[in-house]
């Protein structure tokens, strides 16, 4: 049985203009989340969320005036997993959509896991200030650079979805009851991105192509596509301890 559990790992205060052209500048809270996929071959974690240093120091990564992080102790990925009966050493594989601080902030908590990242993205992110290496470029961690679509486990496949960053990837999960779902990462911040085919990104042409790819992967059923920072959609999804099967 394959089972998917979504859980919040914090949030950020940000304007919609960061996500979609023409969006409002007014800042609102949007979630940061991770997902546990239980498979016959072991536990797979999608993204590791924000580092708990932000609980006491919301400006720890980018300093005063930077992106405002909102986080409680319970939001730390290790705490969320513990509530599901999962220890860090129980995680066999981590899939990072990409290596920004809100998606790879807790990579260091999983020294026994294998981290699957597109090789292009690993090379791009290394040494760049907006991909702080303190959270992921850690000698004890084992990275498996991949290229293109790659099977992760039974029913799980990473698919390149560049645009937000070179080598960004999403995770496709084929569930026995729900059917296929897509965990987008920042290839789609919100449902509006997918509905309008518009998105902010480092390479906006590639990002628009990735939006179309995600819609195709999800058979155009946006209720089975999980976007990265969408407060409206998050409220309608199942959260831990509830699952998708």
Short mmCIF file of C-alpha atoms in Angstrom, two decimals, residues 5-235:
data_model
loop_
_atom_site.label_atom_id
_atom_site.label_comp_id
_atom_site.label_asym_id
_atom_site.label_seq_id
_atom_site.Cartn_x
_atom_site.Cartn_y
_atom_site.Cartn_z
CA UNK A 5 0.45 12.36 4.31
CA UNK A 6 0.77 16.14 4.03
CA UNK A 7 1.87 18.27 6.98
CA UNK A 8 2.74 21.92 7.52
CA UNK A 9 6.34 22.84 8.31
CA UNK A 10 5.82 26.56 8.88
CA UNK A 11 4.86 29.47 6.69
CA UNK A 12 5.95 32.77 5.24
CA UNK A 13 4.35 36.20 4.97
CA UNK A 14 4.47 37.22 1.32
CA UNK A 15 2.48 39.07 -1.33
CA UNK A 16 0.75 37.32 -4.22
CA UNK A 17 2.82 39.48 -6.58
CA UNK A 18 5.76 37.16 -5.83
CA UNK A 19 3.80 34.25 -7.28
CA UNK A 20 1.79 35.54 -10.22
CA UNK A 21 2.08 38.56 -12.53
CA UNK A 22 -0.41 41.24 -11.51
CA UNK A 23 -0.87 39.83 -8.01
CA UNK A 24 -1.37 42.05 -4.97
CA UNK A 25 1.58 43.29 -2.94
CA UNK A 26 -0.30 42.97 0.37
CA UNK A 27 1.41 40.31 2.46
CA UNK A 28 -0.52 37.34 3.78
CA UNK A 29 0.43 34.08 5.48
CA UNK A 30 1.02 31.14 3.15
CA UNK A 31 1.95 27.61 4.24
CA UNK A 32 5.20 25.75 3.81
CA UNK A 33 4.64 22.00 3.80
CA UNK A 34 6.28 18.62 3.38
CA UNK A 35 4.88 15.17 2.61
CA UNK A 36 5.53 11.63 3.78
CA UNK A 37 4.93 8.82 1.31
CA UNK A 38 4.87 5.36 2.83
CA UNK A 39 5.77 2.72 0.24
CA UNK A 40 6.57 -1.01 0.35
CA UNK A 41 10.21 -0.03 -0.23
CA UNK A 42 10.40 2.43 2.66
CA UNK A 43 9.46 5.94 3.68
CA UNK A 44 9.98 8.77 1.20
CA UNK A 45 9.94 12.40 2.33
CA UNK A 46 9.16 15.20 -0.12
CA UNK A 47 10.98 18.39 0.93
CA UNK A 48 12.21 19.01 4.47
CA UNK A 49 10.68 22.41 5.19
CA UNK A 50 12.02 25.28 7.26
CA UNK A 51 14.78 24.87 9.84
CA UNK A 52 13.57 25.30 13.44
CA UNK A 53 16.10 28.10 14.00
CA UNK A 54 13.30 30.28 12.60
CA UNK A 55 11.04 29.60 15.59
CA UNK A 56 13.03 32.01 17.76
CA UNK A 57 14.70 33.96 14.95
CA UNK A 58 12.31 34.48 12.01
CA UNK A 59 14.98 36.49 10.18
CA UNK A 60 17.73 33.90 10.73
CA UNK A 61 18.33 33.16 7.06
CA UNK A 62 18.09 36.48 5.24
CA UNK A 63 18.22 39.03 8.07
CA UNK A 64 15.91 41.89 9.07
CA UNK A 65 13.76 43.12 6.21
CA UNK A 66 13.96 39.78 4.42
CA UNK A 67 11.26 37.19 3.92
CA UNK A 68 9.26 36.88 7.16
CA UNK A 69 9.04 33.32 8.44
CA UNK A 70 6.20 32.18 10.73
CA UNK A 71 6.99 28.95 12.55
CA UNK A 72 6.25 27.08 15.81
CA UNK A 73 8.24 24.28 17.45
CA UNK A 74 5.56 21.83 16.33
CA UNK A 75 6.17 22.80 12.69
CA UNK A 76 9.68 21.34 12.61
CA UNK A 77 9.70 18.36 10.26
CA UNK A 78 11.18 16.03 12.91
CA UNK A 79 8.31 16.93 15.27
CA UNK A 80 5.71 16.44 12.55
CA UNK A 81 7.15 13.03 11.66
CA UNK A 82 7.31 12.01 15.33
CA UNK A 83 3.58 12.66 15.61
CA UNK A 84 3.19 10.07 12.82
CA UNK A 85 5.43 7.54 14.55
CA UNK A 86 8.34 8.13 12.17
CA UNK A 87 11.91 8.84 13.28
CA UNK A 88 14.49 10.55 11.02
CA UNK A 89 16.34 7.26 10.59
CA UNK A 90 13.11 5.67 9.33
CA UNK A 91 13.24 7.87 6.21
CA UNK A 92 14.96 6.01 3.38
CA UNK A 93 14.73 8.66 0.65
CA UNK A 94 14.28 12.43 0.58
CA UNK A 95 13.15 14.07 -2.65
CA UNK A 96 14.02 17.76 -2.70
CA UNK A 97 12.04 19.68 -5.28
CA UNK A 98 14.87 22.19 -5.04
CA UNK A 99 17.24 23.54 -2.44
CA UNK A 100 15.76 26.84 -1.29
CA UNK A 101 15.72 27.27 2.49
CA UNK A 102 11.99 26.52 2.85
CA UNK A 103 12.23 23.24 0.92
CA UNK A 104 15.60 21.90 2.10
CA UNK A 105 15.94 23.59 5.47
CA UNK A 106 15.98 20.34 7.48
CA UNK A 107 18.05 18.15 5.17
CA UNK A 108 20.63 17.80 7.93
CA UNK A 109 18.12 15.93 10.11
CA UNK A 110 18.27 12.89 7.78
CA UNK A 111 21.89 11.69 7.61
CA UNK A 112 20.90 8.10 6.76
CA UNK A 113 18.62 9.00 3.86
CA UNK A 114 19.48 9.22 0.18
CA UNK A 115 18.62 12.63 -1.27
CA UNK A 116 17.33 12.68 -4.83
CA UNK A 117 17.93 15.97 -6.62
CA UNK A 118 18.36 16.78 -10.28
CA UNK A 119 22.09 16.98 -10.96
CA UNK A 120 21.62 20.22 -12.86
CA UNK A 121 20.06 21.78 -9.79
CA UNK A 122 22.75 20.56 -7.41
CA UNK A 123 25.41 22.17 -9.59
CA UNK A 124 23.41 25.38 -9.94
CA UNK A 125 22.62 25.81 -6.22
CA UNK A 126 26.06 25.11 -4.80
CA UNK A 127 27.68 28.22 -3.38
CA UNK A 128 24.81 30.59 -4.16
CA UNK A 129 23.64 32.86 -1.30
CA UNK A 130 19.95 32.34 -2.11
CA UNK A 131 20.43 28.57 -1.63
CA UNK A 132 22.08 28.68 1.82
CA UNK A 133 24.39 25.67 2.01
CA UNK A 134 24.24 25.56 5.80
CA UNK A 135 20.93 23.72 5.45
CA UNK A 136 21.80 21.20 2.73
CA UNK A 137 25.46 21.26 1.60
CA UNK A 138 26.52 19.03 4.47
CA UNK A 139 29.34 16.46 4.07
CA UNK A 140 27.48 13.74 5.99
CA UNK A 141 24.54 13.75 3.55
CA UNK A 142 24.30 11.43 0.54
CA UNK A 143 23.00 13.04 -2.64
CA UNK A 144 22.02 11.06 -5.71
CA UNK A 145 22.11 13.44 -8.69
CA UNK A 146 19.59 12.34 -11.31
CA UNK A 147 18.76 13.47 -14.81
CA UNK A 148 15.23 13.68 -16.15
CA UNK A 149 12.33 11.45 -15.16
CA UNK A 150 13.46 8.86 -12.62
CA UNK A 151 11.60 6.18 -10.63
CA UNK A 152 12.04 6.71 -6.89
CA UNK A 153 10.01 3.77 -5.59
CA UNK A 154 6.93 1.82 -6.59
CA UNK A 155 4.43 4.39 -7.84
CA UNK A 156 6.77 7.37 -7.34
CA UNK A 157 8.61 9.29 -10.06
CA UNK A 158 10.45 12.61 -10.15
CA UNK A 159 9.76 14.79 -13.17
CA UNK A 160 11.78 17.87 -14.16
CA UNK A 161 9.74 21.10 -13.85
CA UNK A 162 12.26 23.92 -14.34
CA UNK A 163 11.57 27.63 -14.38
CA UNK A 164 11.58 28.56 -10.71
CA UNK A 165 15.18 27.36 -10.79
CA UNK A 166 17.24 25.23 -13.17
CA UNK A 167 16.75 21.55 -12.41
CA UNK A 168 13.64 22.02 -10.27
CA UNK A 169 11.63 18.78 -10.02
CA UNK A 170 8.16 17.66 -8.95
CA UNK A 171 7.08 14.30 -7.54
CA UNK A 172 4.37 12.19 -9.16
CA UNK A 173 2.67 9.65 -6.87
CA UNK A 174 0.28 6.99 -8.17
CA UNK A 175 -2.02 6.10 -5.28
CA UNK A 176 -4.23 2.99 -5.33
CA UNK A 177 -7.49 4.79 -4.38
CA UNK A 178 -6.98 8.49 -5.12
CA UNK A 179 -5.12 7.94 -8.37
CA UNK A 180 -2.25 10.06 -9.59
CA UNK A 181 -1.28 13.16 -7.62
CA UNK A 182 1.46 15.68 -8.30
CA UNK A 183 3.53 17.34 -5.57
CA UNK A 184 4.61 20.47 -7.41
CA UNK A 185 7.22 22.15 -5.28
CA UNK A 186 7.65 25.71 -6.50
CA UNK A 187 6.84 24.77 -10.08
CA UNK A 188 3.34 25.95 -9.08
CA UNK A 189 2.91 28.17 -6.06
CA UNK A 190 -0.89 28.36 -6.26
CA UNK A 191 -3.84 26.91 -8.11
CA UNK A 192 -4.16 30.27 -9.86
CA UNK A 193 -0.79 29.66 -11.51
CA UNK A 194 -2.14 26.47 -13.05
CA UNK A 195 -5.52 27.92 -13.99
CA UNK A 196 -4.03 30.96 -15.73
CA UNK A 197 -0.81 29.40 -17.00
CA UNK A 198 1.14 32.32 -15.54
CA UNK A 199 3.83 32.34 -12.86
CA UNK A 200 6.79 34.29 -11.57
CA UNK A 201 10.06 32.50 -12.12
CA UNK A 202 13.73 32.86 -12.92
CA UNK A 203 12.92 31.58 -16.41
CA UNK A 204 9.25 32.36 -16.92
CA UNK A 205 9.02 30.69 -20.33
CA UNK A 206 10.32 27.40 -18.87
CA UNK A 207 8.06 27.90 -15.85
CA UNK A 208 4.97 28.19 -18.06
CA UNK A 209 5.96 24.99 -19.86
CA UNK A 210 6.28 23.28 -16.48
CA UNK A 211 2.78 24.42 -15.52
CA UNK A 212 1.44 22.78 -18.69
CA UNK A 213 3.42 19.63 -17.91
CA UNK A 214 1.95 19.45 -14.41
CA UNK A 215 -1.59 19.81 -15.75
CA UNK A 216 -0.89 17.02 -18.22
CA UNK A 217 0.61 14.77 -15.53
CA UNK A 218 -2.46 15.33 -13.36
CA UNK A 219 -4.91 14.65 -16.17
CA UNK A 220 -6.04 18.27 -15.79
CA UNK A 221 -7.62 17.48 -12.41
CA UNK A 222 -6.32 20.33 -10.27
CA UNK A 223 -7.80 18.79 -7.13
CA UNK A 224 -5.04 16.18 -7.32
CA UNK A 225 -2.25 18.72 -7.82
CA UNK A 226 -0.64 20.01 -4.62
CA UNK A 227 0.86 23.48 -5.03
CA UNK A 228 3.55 24.84 -2.75
CA UNK A 229 2.30 28.01 -1.04
CA UNK A 230 -1.46 28.18 -1.48
CA UNK A 231 -3.41 29.07 1.66
CA UNK A 232 -6.80 28.70 -0.02
CA UNK A 233 -6.05 25.23 -1.38
CA UNK A 234 -4.27 24.09 1.78
CA UNK A 235 -7.43 24.57 3.83
#
